[in-house]
CSV table of C-alpha atoms and ligand atoms in Angstrom, one decimal:
chain,number,residue,atom,x,y,z
A,1,UNK,CA,-23.9,-2.3,28.1
A,2,UNK,CA,-20.3,-3.4,28.6
A,3,UNK,CA,-17.7,-4.2,26.1
A,4,UNK,CA,-15.2,-5.9,28.3
A,5,UNK,CA,-13.7,-8.2,29.1
A,6,UNK,CA,-12.9,-9.6,25.7
A,7,UNK,CA,-11.9,-13.1,24.8
A,8,UNK,CA,-10.4,-13.4,21.3
A,9,UNK,CA,-10.8,-16.9,19.9
A,10,UNK,CA,-8.6,-17.4,16.9
A,11,UNK,CA,-9.4,-20.4,14.7
A,12,UNK,CA,-6.4,-22.0,12.9
A,13,UNK,CA,-7.1,-25.6,13.0
A,14,UNK,CA,-8.4,-26.1,9.6
A,15,UNK,CA,-6.6,-28.7,7.3
A,16,UNK,CA,-6.1,-25.9,4.7
A,17,UNK,CA,-6.5,-28.5,1.9
A,18,UNK,CA,-7.0,-26.0,-0.8
A,19,UNK,CA,-3.5,-24.5,-0.1
A,20,UNK,CA,-1.9,-27.8,-1.1
A,21,UNK,CA,0.8,-27.3,1.4
A,22,UNK,CA,2.8,-29.1,4.1
A,23,UNK,CA,3.0,-25.7,6.0
A,24,UNK,CA,-0.1,-24.9,8.1
A,25,UNK,CA,-2.1,-22.1,6.5
A,26,UNK,CA,-1.6,-19.9,9.5
A,27,UNK,CA,2.1,-19.7,8.9
A,28,UNK,CA,2.0,-18.8,5.1
A,29,UNK,CA,3.3,-15.3,5.0
A,30,UNK,CA,1.8,-11.9,3.9
A,31,UNK,CA,4.3,-9.1,3.7
A,32,UNK,CA,7.0,-11.3,5.2
A,33,UNK,CA,4.9,-11.9,8.4
A,34,UNK,CA,2.9,-15.2,9.0
A,35,UNK,CA,-0.9,-14.6,8.4
A,36,UNK,CA,-1.6,-15.6,12.1
A,37,UNK,CA,0.8,-12.7,13.1
A,38,UNK,CA,-1.3,-10.2,11.2
A,39,UNK,CA,-4.5,-11.5,12.9
A,40,UNK,CA,-2.9,-11.5,16.5
A,41,UNK,CA,-1.5,-8.0,15.9
A,42,UNK,CA,-4.9,-6.7,14.8
A,43,UNK,CA,-6.7,-8.3,17.8
A,44,UNK,CA,-4.0,-7.0,20.2
A,45,UNK,CA,-4.9,-3.5,19.2
A,46,UNK,CA,-8.2,-4.0,21.2
A,47,UNK,CA,-6.2,-3.7,24.5
A,48,UNK,CA,-6.6,-6.2,27.3
A,49,UNK,CA,-8.0,-9.4,25.9
A,50,UNK,CA,-7.6,-13.3,26.8
A,51,UNK,CA,-6.3,-15.1,23.6
A,52,UNK,CA,-7.4,-18.6,22.9
A,53,UNK,CA,-5.8,-20.2,19.8
A,54,UNK,CA,-7.6,-23.2,18.3
A,55,UNK,CA,-5.2,-25.4,16.4
A,56,UNK,CA,-5.3,-29.0,15.2
A,57,UNK,CA,-3.0,-31.8,16.6
A,58,UNK,CA,0.7,-31.5,15.7
A,59,UNK,CA,0.5,-27.8,14.9
A,60,UNK,CA,3.4,-27.0,17.4
A,61,UNK,CA,5.1,-24.6,14.9
A,62,UNK,CA,2.0,-22.6,14.8
A,63,UNK,CA,1.7,-22.6,18.7
A,64,UNK,CA,5.3,-21.5,19.1
A,65,UNK,CA,5.0,-18.8,16.7
A,66,UNK,CA,1.8,-17.4,18.3
A,67,UNK,CA,3.5,-17.7,21.8
A,68,UNK,CA,6.3,-15.7,20.5
A,69,UNK,CA,3.8,-12.7,19.8
A,70,UNK,CA,1.4,-13.3,22.7
A,71,UNK,CA,3.2,-15.3,25.5
A,72,UNK,CA,0.0,-15.6,27.6
A,73,UNK,CA,-2.0,-17.1,24.9
A,74,UNK,CA,-4.1,-20.2,25.8
A,75,UNK,CA,-4.1,-23.0,23.3
A,76,UNK,CA,-7.1,-25.3,22.5
A,77,UNK,CA,-6.6,-28.4,20.4
A,78,UNK,CA,-9.5,-29.4,18.1
A,79,UNK,CA,-8.8,-33.1,17.6
A,80,UNK,CA,-10.9,-33.6,14.5
A,81,UNK,CA,-11.6,-30.8,12.1
A,82,UNK,CA,-15.3,-30.9,12.2
A,83,UNK,CA,-16.0,-27.1,11.1
A,84,UNK,CA,-15.7,-23.7,12.5
A,85,UNK,CA,-18.5,-24.3,15.0
A,86,UNK,CA,-16.7,-27.3,16.4
A,87,UNK,CA,-13.5,-25.3,16.6
A,88,UNK,CA,-15.1,-22.8,18.8
A,89,UNK,CA,-16.5,-25.5,20.9
A,90,UNK,CA,-12.9,-26.8,21.5
A,91,UNK,CA,-12.0,-23.3,22.8
A,92,UNK,CA,-14.9,-23.3,25.6
A,93,UNK,CA,-12.9,-25.0,28.3
A,94,UNK,CA,-10.1,-22.2,28.0
A,95,UNK,CA,-12.5,-19.2,28.0
A,96,UNK,CA,-11.8,-17.7,31.4
A,97,UNK,CA,-14.4,-15.1,31.7
A,98,UNK,CA,-18.0,-15.8,32.2
A,99,UNK,CA,-19.3,-12.6,30.7
A,100,UNK,CA,-18.3,-10.1,28.1
A,101,UNK,CA,-17.5,-10.7,24.5
A,102,UNK,CA,-16.1,-13.6,22.7
A,103,UNK,CA,-14.7,-12.3,19.4
A,104,UNK,CA,-14.1,-15.3,17.1
A,105,UNK,CA,-11.5,-14.5,14.4
A,106,UNK,CA,-10.3,-16.7,11.6
A,107,UNK,CA,-6.6,-17.1,11.1
A,108,UNK,CA,-7.1,-16.9,7.5
A,109,UNK,CA,-8.3,-13.2,7.3
A,110,UNK,CA,-5.2,-11.4,7.7
A,111,UNK,CA,-6.3,-8.0,6.5
A,112,UNK,CA,-8.9,-7.5,9.0
A,113,UNK,CA,-8.4,-4.1,10.9
A,114,UNK,CA,-8.3,-3.3,14.6
A,115,UNK,CA,-11.0,-0.8,14.0
A,116,UNK,CA,-13.4,-3.2,12.5
A,117,UNK,CA,-12.9,-5.6,15.4
A,118,UNK,CA,-13.5,-2.8,17.9
A,119,UNK,CA,-16.7,-1.9,16.1
A,120,UNK,CA,-17.9,-5.5,16.4
A,121,UNK,CA,-17.1,-5.8,20.1
A,122,UNK,CA,-18.8,-2.5,20.8
A,123,UNK,CA,-21.9,-3.5,18.9
A,124,UNK,CA,-22.0,-6.8,20.8
A,125,UNK,CA,-24.3,-6.1,23.7
A,126,UNK,CA,-26.8,-7.8,25.9
A,127,UNK,CA,-29.6,-6.4,23.5
A,128,UNK,CA,-27.6,-7.6,20.4
A,129,UNK,CA,-25.6,-10.6,21.6
A,130,UNK,CA,-24.4,-11.8,18.1
A,131,UNK,CA,-22.5,-9.6,15.6
A,132,UNK,CA,-21.3,-10.8,12.3
A,133,UNK,CA,-18.8,-9.2,10.1
A,134,UNK,CA,-20.3,-8.7,6.6
A,135,UNK,CA,-19.0,-7.4,3.3
A,136,UNK,CA,-20.3,-6.9,-0.2
A,137,UNK,CA,-18.3,-9.4,-2.3
A,138,UNK,CA,-17.4,-8.9,-6.0
A,139,UNK,CA,-17.3,-12.7,-6.3
A,140,UNK,CA,-19.1,-14.1,-3.6
A,141,UNK,CA,-18.6,-17.8,-4.6
A,142,UNK,CA,-16.3,-19.0,-1.8
A,143,UNK,CA,-18.1,-17.2,1.1
A,144,UNK,CA,-21.2,-17.8,3.2
A,145,UNK,CA,-24.1,-15.4,2.3
A,146,UNK,CA,-25.8,-13.2,5.0
A,147,UNK,CA,-29.6,-13.6,4.6
A,148,UNK,CA,-31.7,-10.7,5.9
A,149,UNK,CA,-35.1,-10.6,7.1
A,150,UNK,CA,-38.0,-8.2,5.9
A,151,UNK,CA,-36.6,-5.7,8.4
A,152,UNK,CA,-33.1,-6.0,7.1
A,153,UNK,CA,-32.0,-7.7,10.3
A,154,UNK,CA,-29.7,-10.7,10.0
A,155,UNK,CA,-31.8,-14.0,9.9
A,156,UNK,CA,-29.2,-16.7,9.0
A,157,UNK,CA,-26.0,-17.4,7.1
A,158,UNK,CA,-26.0,-20.0,4.3
A,159,UNK,CA,-22.8,-21.5,3.0
A,160,UNK,CA,-22.4,-21.5,-0.9
A,161,UNK,CA,-22.6,-25.3,-0.9
A,162,UNK,CA,-25.9,-25.3,0.9
A,163,UNK,CA,-27.5,-22.3,-0.8
A,164,UNK,CA,-30.2,-22.3,-3.3
A,165,UNK,CA,-30.1,-20.3,-6.5
A,166,UNK,CA,-31.7,-17.2,-5.1
A,167,UNK,CA,-29.5,-17.3,-2.0
A,168,UNK,CA,-26.4,-17.6,-4.2
A,169,UNK,CA,-27.3,-14.4,-6.0
A,170,UNK,CA,-26.8,-12.6,-2.5
A,171,UNK,CA,-23.6,-10.5,-2.5
A,172,UNK,CA,-23.6,-9.7,1.2
A,173,UNK,CA,-21.1,-12.1,2.5
A,174,UNK,CA,-19.8,-13.5,5.8
A,175,UNK,CA,-16.3,-12.1,6.6
A,176,UNK,CA,-15.7,-14.7,9.1
A,177,UNK,CA,-15.2,-12.8,12.3
A,178,UNK,CA,-18.0,-12.9,14.9
A,179,UNK,CA,-18.7,-11.4,18.3
A,180,UNK,CA,-21.0,-13.3,20.7
A,181,UNK,CA,-21.8,-12.6,24.2
A,182,UNK,CA,-20.0,-15.1,26.3
A,183,UNK,CA,-23.0,-15.9,28.4
A,184,UNK,CA,-24.7,-17.4,25.2
A,185,UNK,CA,-21.8,-19.0,23.7
A,186,UNK,CA,-22.1,-22.6,25.1
A,187,UNK,CA,-25.8,-22.9,24.5
A,188,UNK,CA,-25.5,-21.6,21.0
A,189,UNK,CA,-22.7,-23.9,20.2
A,190,UNK,CA,-24.6,-26.7,21.8
A,191,UNK,CA,-27.4,-26.2,19.2
A,192,UNK,CA,-25.2,-26.7,16.1
A,193,UNK,CA,-25.8,-29.9,14.0
A,194,UNK,CA,-23.7,-31.2,11.1
A,195,UNK,CA,-26.7,-31.9,8.7
A,196,UNK,CA,-25.4,-30.0,5.9
A,197,UNK,CA,-23.5,-30.7,2.5
A,198,UNK,CA,-20.1,-30.6,4.2
A,199,UNK,CA,-21.1,-32.6,7.2
A,200,UNK,CA,-19.5,-30.0,9.4
A,201,UNK,CA,-20.6,-28.0,12.5
A,202,UNK,CA,-20.9,-24.5,11.0
A,203,UNK,CA,-20.2,-21.6,13.3
A,204,UNK,CA,-22.4,-19.7,11.0
A,205,UNK,CA,-25.5,-21.6,12.0
A,206,UNK,CA,-25.1,-19.9,15.4
A,207,UNK,CA,-27.3,-17.0,13.8
A,208,UNK,CA,-30.3,-19.2,13.0
A,209,UNK,CA,-30.3,-20.5,16.6
A,210,UNK,CA,-29.8,-17.1,18.2
A,211,UNK,CA,-32.9,-15.8,16.2
A,212,UNK,CA,-34.9,-18.9,17.1
A,213,UNK,CA,-34.1,-18.1,20.8
A,214,UNK,CA,-35.2,-14.6,20.4
A,215,UNK,CA,-31.7,-13.0,20.3
A,216,UNK,CA,-30.9,-10.1,17.9
A,217,UNK,CA,-28.1,-10.6,15.6
A,218,UNK,CA,-26.4,-7.6,13.8
A,219,UNK,CA,-24.0,-7.0,11.0
A,220,UNK,CA,-21.0,-4.8,11.0
A,221,UNK,CA,-19.9,-4.0,7.4
A,222,UNK,CA,-16.3,-3.7,6.2
A,223,UNK,CA,-14.8,-3.2,2.7
A,224,UNK,CA,-14.2,-6.3,0.9
A,225,UNK,CA,-10.3,-5.5,0.6
A,226,UNK,CA,-10.2,-5.7,4.4
A,227,UNK,CA,-11.7,-9.1,4.9
A,228,UNK,CA,-10.9,-11.2,1.9
A,229,UNK,CA,-10.0,-14.7,3.2
A,230,UNK,CA,-7.1,-16.9,2.1
A,231,UNK,CA,-8.0,-20.5,1.1
A,232,UNK,CA,-5.8,-20.9,-1.9
A,233,UNK,CA,-2.4,-19.7,-3.3
A,234,UNK,CA,-4.3,-17.4,-5.5
A,235,UNK,CA,-6.1,-15.8,-2.5
A,236,UNK,CA,-2.6,-15.6,-0.8
A,237,UNK,CA,-1.4,-13.5,-3.8
A,238,UNK,CA,-4.5,-11.4,-3.7
A,239,UNK,CA,-4.1,-10.7,-0.1
A,240,UNK,CA,-0.5,-10.0,-0.4
A,241,UNK,CA,-1.2,-7.5,-3.2
A,242,UNK,CA,-3.7,-5.6,-1.0
A,243,UNK,CA,-1.3,-5.5,2.0
A,244,UNK,CA,1.4,-4.1,-0.3
A,245,UNK,CA,-1.0,-1.4,-1.4
A,246,UNK,CA,-1.6,-0.6,2.3
A,247,UNK,CA,2.1,-0.6,3.2
A,248,UNK,CA,3.1,1.6,0.2
A,249,UNK,CA,0.4,4.1,1.1
A,250,UNK,CA,1.5,4.2,4.7
A,251,UNK,CA,5.2,4.8,3.6
A,252,UNK,CA,4.2,7.6,1.3
A,253,UNK,CA,2.1,9.3,3.9
A,254,UNK,CA,5.1,9.2,6.3
A,255,UNK,CA,7.2,11.0,3.8
A,256,UNK,CA,8.9,8.3,1.9
A,257,UNK,CA,9.3,8.7,-2.0
A,258,UNK,CA,8.4,5.6,-4.0
A,259,UNK,CA,9.5,6.0,-7.5
A,260,UNK,CA,7.0,3.4,-8.9
A,261,UNK,CA,5.1,2.1,-5.9
A,262,UNK,CA,3.7,-0.9,-7.7
A,263,UNK,CA,7.1,-2.3,-8.1
A,264,UNK,CA,8.4,-1.9,-4.6
A,265,UNK,CA,7.7,-4.5,-1.9
A,266,UNK,CA,7.7,-3.9,1.7
A,267,UNK,CA,7.4,-6.0,4.9
A,268,UNK,CA,4.8,-5.6,7.6
A,269,UNK,CA,7.6,-4.6,10.0
A,270,UNK,CA,9.7,-2.4,7.7
A,271,UNK,CA,10.6,0.9,9.4
A,272,UNK,CA,11.4,3.8,7.1
A,273,UNK,CA,12.3,7.3,8.0
A,274,UNK,CA,11.4,10.5,6.4
A,275,UNK,CA,12.8,11.7,3.0
A,276,UNK,CA,13.9,8.2,2.0
A,277,UNK,CA,13.8,7.7,-1.7
A,278,UNK,CA,13.2,4.1,-3.0
A,279,UNK,CA,13.7,3.5,-6.7
A,280,UNK,CA,11.9,1.0,-9.0
A,281,UNK,CA,11.9,-2.8,-8.3
A,282,UNK,CA,13.2,-2.9,-4.8
A,283,UNK,CA,12.3,-5.8,-2.5
A,284,UNK,CA,12.4,-5.1,1.4
A,285,UNK,CA,12.1,-8.3,3.4
A,286,UNK,CA,11.5,-8.6,7.2
A,287,UNK,CA,13.7,-6.9,9.8
A,288,UNK,CA,14.7,-3.8,8.0
A,289,UNK,CA,15.1,-0.4,9.4
A,290,UNK,CA,16.0,2.4,7.1
A,291,UNK,CA,16.9,5.9,8.7
A,292,UNK,CA,15.9,9.4,7.1
A,293,UNK,CA,17.5,10.7,4.0
A,294,UNK,CA,18.7,7.3,2.6
A,295,UNK,CA,18.5,6.6,-1.1
A,296,UNK,CA,17.8,3.1,-2.3
A,297,UNK,CA,18.4,3.0,-6.0
A,298,UNK,CA,16.5,0.5,-8.3
A,299,UNK,CA,16.7,-3.3,-8.2
A,300,UNK,CA,17.9,-3.9,-4.7
A,301,UNK,CA,17.0,-6.8,-2.3
A,302,UNK,CA,17.3,-5.9,1.4
A,303,UNK,CA,16.5,-8.0,4.5
A,304,UNK,CA,17.4,-8.2,8.1
A,305,UNK,CA,19.5,-5.0,8.1
A,306,UNK,CA,19.9,-1.4,9.4
A,307,UNK,CA,20.7,1.5,7.1
A,308,UNK,CA,21.7,4.7,8.7
A,309,UNK,CA,21.0,8.3,7.6
A,310,UNK,CA,22.1,9.5,4.4
A,311,UNK,CA,23.5,6.2,3.2
A,312,UNK,CA,23.1,5.3,-0.6
A,313,UNK,CA,22.3,1.7,-1.7
A,314,UNK,CA,22.3,0.2,-5.1
A,315,UNK,CA,21.4,-0.1,-7.9
A,316,UNK,CA,21.4,-3.9,-7.8
A,317,UNK,CA,22.6,-4.3,-4.1
A,318,UNK,CA,21.9,-7.1,-2.0
A,319,UNK,CA,21.8,-6.4,1.8
A,320,UNK,CA,21.5,-9.5,3.9
A,321,UNK,CA,20.6,-10.2,7.6
A,322,UNK,CA,23.1,-8.7,10.1
A,323,UNK,CA,24.2,-5.9,7.8
A,324,UNK,CA,24.5,-2.5,9.7
A,325,UNK,CA,25.2,0.2,7.0
A,326,UNK,CA,26.5,3.5,8.6
A,327,UNK,CA,25.8,7.0,7.8
A,328,UNK,CA,26.5,8.2,4.5
A,329,UNK,CA,28.0,4.9,3.5
A,330,UNK,CA,27.9,3.9,-0.2
A,331,UNK,CA,26.9,0.3,-1.3
A,332,UNK,CA,27.0,0.1,-5.0
A,333,UNK,CA,26.0,-2.3,-7.8
A,334,UNK,CA,26.4,-6.0,-7.4
A,335,UNK,CA,27.6,-5.6,-3.9
A,336,UNK,CA,26.4,-8.2,-1.2
A,337,UNK,CA,26.7,-7.6,2.5
A,338,UNK,CA,25.9,-10.0,5.2
A,339,UNK,CA,26.6,-9.7,9.0
A,340,UNK,CA,28.7,-6.8,8.3
A,341,UNK,CA,29.1,-3.4,9.9
A,342,UNK,CA,30.0,-0.8,7.4
A,343,UNK,CA,31.1,2.2,9.3
A,344,UNK,CA,30.4,6.0,8.4
A,345,UNK,CA,31.3,7.1,5.0
A,346,UNK,CA,32.8,3.8,3.9
A,347,UNK,CA,32.5,2.9,0.2
A,348,UNK,CA,31.8,-0.4,-1.4
A,349,UNK,CA,30.9,0.7,-4.8
A,350,UNK,CA,31.1,-2.3,-7.2
A,351,UNK,CA,31.0,-6.2,-7.4
A,352,UNK,CA,31.8,-7.2,-3.8
A,353,UNK,CA,31.0,-9.7,-1.2
A,354,UNK,CA,31.5,-8.5,2.4
A,355,UNK,CA,30.3,-11.1,4.9
A,356,UNK,CA,31.2,-11.5,8.6
A,357,UNK,CA,33.2,-8.2,8.5
A,358,UNK,CA,33.7,-4.8,9.7
A,359,UNK,CA,34.5,-2.0,7.3
A,360,UNK,CA,36.0,1.0,9.2
A,361,UNK,CA,34.8,4.6,8.7
A,362,UNK,CA,35.8,6.1,5.3
A,363,UNK,CA,37.4,2.9,4.1
A,364,UNK,CA,37.3,2.3,0.3
A,365,UNK,CA,36.6,-1.2,-0.9
A,366,UNK,CA,37.7,-1.7,-4.5
A,367,UNK,CA,35.7,-3.5,-7.1
A,368,UNK,CA,35.7,-7.1,-6.9
A,369,UNK,CA,36.8,-7.4,-3.3
A,370,UNK,CA,35.7,-10.6,-1.4
A,371,UNK,CA,35.9,-11.5,2.1
A,372,UNK,CA,36.5,-15.3,2.0
A,373,UNK,CA,34.7,-15.9,5.3
A,374,UNK,CA,33.8,-19.6,5.1
A,375,UNK,CA,36.0,-22.6,5.1
A,376,UNK,CA,33.2,-25.1,4.7
A,377,UNK,CA,32.7,-25.5,8.6
A,378,UNK,CA,33.1,-22.2,10.2
A,379,UNK,CA,32.6,-18.5,9.4
A,380,UNK,CA,35.5,-16.2,10.1
A,381,UNK,CA,35.9,-12.5,10.6
A,382,UNK,CA,37.4,-9.8,8.5
A,383,UNK,CA,38.3,-6.5,10.1
A,384,UNK,CA,39.1,-3.6,8.0
A,385,UNK,CA,40.4,-0.5,9.6
A,386,UNK,CA,39.2,3.0,9.2
A,387,UNK,CA,40.4,4.7,6.1
A,388,UNK,CA,41.8,1.5,4.6
A,389,UNK,CA,42.1,1.3,0.9
A,390,UNK,CA,41.5,-2.3,-0.5
A,391,UNK,CA,42.7,-2.7,-4.2
A,392,UNK,CA,40.4,-4.0,-6.7
A,393,UNK,CA,40.0,-7.9,-6.8
A,394,UNK,CA,41.5,-8.4,-3.5
A,395,UNK,CA,40.5,-11.6,-1.6
A,396,UNK,CA,40.7,-11.2,2.2
A,397,UNK,CA,40.9,-14.6,3.6
A,398,UNK,CA,39.5,-14.5,7.1
A,399,UNK,CA,40.3,-14.4,9.8
A,400,UNK,CA,42.3,-11.3,8.9
A,401,UNK,CA,42.7,-7.8,10.0
A,402,UNK,CA,43.7,-4.9,7.8
A,403,UNK,CA,45.1,-2.0,9.9
A,404,UNK,CA,43.7,1.6,9.8
A,405,UNK,CA,44.9,3.4,6.7
A,406,UNK,CA,46.5,0.4,5.2
A,407,UNK,CA,46.5,-0.4,1.3
A,408,UNK,CA,46.3,-3.8,-0.4
A,409,UNK,CA,47.3,-4.1,-3.9
A,410,UNK,CA,45.0,-5.0,-6.6
A,411,UNK,CA,44.5,-8.7,-7.2
A,412,UNK,CA,46.1,-9.7,-3.8
A,413,UNK,CA,45.1,-12.7,-1.8
A,414,UNK,CA,45.6,-11.4,1.7
A,415,UNK,CA,46.0,-14.2,4.3
A,416,UNK,CA,48.1,-12.4,6.9
A,417,UNK,CA,47.1,-9.3,9.0
A,418,UNK,CA,48.3,-6.0,7.5
A,419,UNK,CA,49.7,-3.3,9.8
A,420,UNK,CA,48.2,0.2,9.9
A,421,UNK,CA,49.4,2.4,7.1
A,422,UNK,CA,51.3,-0.5,5.4
A,423,UNK,CA,51.0,-1.7,1.8
A,424,UNK,CA,50.4,-5.4,1.3
A,425,UNK,CA,50.8,-6.8,-2.2
A,426,UNK,CA,50.4,-10.4,-2.9
A,427,UNK,CA,50.8,-11.3,-6.7
A,428,UNK,CA,53.5,-12.8,-8.9
A,429,UNK,CA,56.0,-10.5,-10.6
A,430,UNK,CA,54.9,-9.5,-14.1
A,431,UNK,CA,57.3,-10.5,-16.9
A,432,UNK,CA,57.3,-9.6,-20.6
A,433,UNK,CA,58.3,-11.5,-23.8
A,434,UNK,CA,58.9,-8.9,-26.5
A,435,UNK,CA,57.4,-9.7,-29.9
A,436,UNK,CA,55.7,-12.9,-28.6
A,437,UNK,CA,52.3,-12.0,-29.7
A,438,UNK,CA,53.3,-11.2,-33.2
A,439,UNK,CA,55.2,-14.2,-33.7
A,440,UNK,CA,52.4,-16.3,-32.3
A,441,UNK,CA,49.9,-14.8,-34.8
A,442,UNK,CA,52.3,-15.1,-37.8
A,443,UNK,CA,52.4,-18.8,-37.0
A,444,UNK,CA,48.7,-19.1,-37.1
A,445,UNK,CA,47.7,-16.7,-39.8
A,446,UNK,CA,50.8,-15.7,-41.8
A,447,UNK,CA,50.3,-12.1,-40.8
A,448,UNK,CA,52.3,-10.2,-38.0
A,449,UNK,CA,49.6,-7.5,-37.3
A,450,UNK,CA,46.4,-8.1,-35.5
A,451,UNK,CA,43.3,-8.1,-37.6
A,452,UNK,CA,45.1,-8.7,-41.0
B,501,LIG,C1,-15.8,-19.6,6.4
B,501,LIG,C2,-17.2,-19.4,6.7
B,501,LIG,C3,-17.9,-18.6,5.6
B,501,LIG,C4,-17.2,-17.3,5.4
B,501,LIG,C5,-15.6,-17.6,5.2
B,501,LIG,C6,-14.9,-16.1,5.3
B,501,LIG,C7,-18.2,-21.2,8.2
B,501,LIG,C8,-18.8,-22.4,8.0
B,501,LIG,N1,-17.9,-20.6,6.9
B,501,LIG,O1,-15.7,-20.4,5.3
B,501,LIG,O2,-19.2,-18.4,5.9
B,501,LIG,O3,-17.7,-16.6,4.3
B,501,LIG,O4,-15.1,-18.3,6.2
B,501,LIG,O5,-13.5,-16.3,5.1
B,501,LIG,O6,-17.7,-20.7,9.2
B,501,LIG,N2,-11.1,-24.0,11.1
B,501,LIG,C9,-10.8,-24.6,12.2
B,501,LIG,N3,-11.3,-25.8,12.4
B,501,LIG,C10,-12.2,-26.5,11.5
B,501,LIG,C11,-12.5,-25.8,10.2
B,501,LIG,C12,-11.9,-24.4,10.2
B,501,LIG,O7,-10.1,-24.1,13.0
B,501,LIG,O8,-12.7,-27.6,11.7
B,501,LIG,C13,-10.5,-22.7,10.9
B,501,LIG,C14,-9.5,-22.5,9.7
B,501,LIG,O9,-8.3,-22.8,10.1
B,501,LIG,C15,-9.7,-21.2,9.3
B,501,LIG,C16,-11.1,-20.8,9.7
B,501,LIG,O10,-11.6,-21.7,10.6
B,501,LIG,O11,-8.8,-20.3,9.9
B,501,LIG,C17,-12.1,-20.7,8.5
B,501,LIG,O12,-12.1,-22.1,7.8
B,501,LIG,P1,-12.3,-22.3,6.3
B,501,LIG,O13,-12.3,-23.8,6.1
B,501,LIG,O14,-11.2,-21.5,5.7
B,501,LIG,O15,-13.7,-21.7,6.1
B,501,LIG,P2,-14.2,-21.0,4.8
B,501,LIG,O16,-14.6,-22.2,3.8
B,501,LIG,O17,-13.5,-20.1,4.2
B,502,LIG,MG1,-11.4,-19.5,4.7
């Protein structure tokens, strides 16, 4: 019995009509990563395998995404979407190996685990050349049913549409993935017919044909949570919820405190160090790396950024792509950073936009400071030196440089570079008209004092 070589055939050519989307189903995201990415990642965990991706015509974005993860992947085009069996047939000319296991995986089953796929390939032997992934479904309505014979061996699979009343009562369902010995693949697929309710070539009929040819078929079971398929937006939400449960559990196992796990959303690629605390209602998008000892206070949105050890973020902060928050830096409420390096110990505590900028070590950015980085055509850089003190409500019109240790006066619109350790103030002189307010009030109300 040999397990290798493995050919992973990934089906993603379906029209995905039930999604009602112009985006191919495989590119809809779960935890910030396209569904297909989850499937490819799980299959890559099997080690050396040849990957064949089956797509429909004009699915270039799907191919480009898949190649970004698995550059050596072969692509098969299924011209007409005539069913899962027809899709695997389209892959045949690309299958390089003449022996071993063909592992067929659906692009719409993103929660499937590497361990389950490994169990299937291990069970797929010359004695048992067909292995089907099965699960007990709480609501089996959208799945094919696994029909067992008197010896509890897999006899055939019947789709919901074609099932009779008794068969519909079966709760053991087809999870989609199937392992078939390569030497039997072409003949089993060749036997498929489209005489069913959908008028499609069902991959699932392989089981009946295998049994008729005297080949044994087995079932590897997995929990429903791992193999629920995505056919609709409601399924997408259900699978997202399950993925979030997994990611939260993993983060907590790695030493992260989640104040209220159900309200914290992570991405599949989120990296979080030990002793990080994340408060309630935080959303972490793709491309985020959080070092140890960081505190993320409630209601923050973070994507595409790095946060160094000991930094404090939020509450109500928005960290956008290209943000690099240094050690022990403080980013407070209603602060937005984008493409900005905030160096060690710098503080931006209230109501600011810092984009296309560097904030030097230990600089203090006053409330309401805005880097005016965009002129409608180009983005310009603001460079704030170490230890600088930016007065509240300063507008820094980029490109502009504030020297180390310099001050800007509150309310200034800074358009010229400020020398190190200087004070720049840009505001009109204050003047006062004594008694003006009282006279004004008297004209309107007849009273001199306010509130009379
Ligand atoms: C399929 C199974 C069903 C199983 C369920 C598990 C068949 C006939 N039915 O049903 O038994 O319980 O998955 O989730 O296999 N695809 C193609 N080309 C096609 C049709 C589909 O590449 O012509 C791809 C789709 O892109 C998708 C996968 O195959 O990734 C499954 O297709 P889908 O239409 O979702 O099948 P289900 O109805 O979910
Ligand atoms: Mg499906």
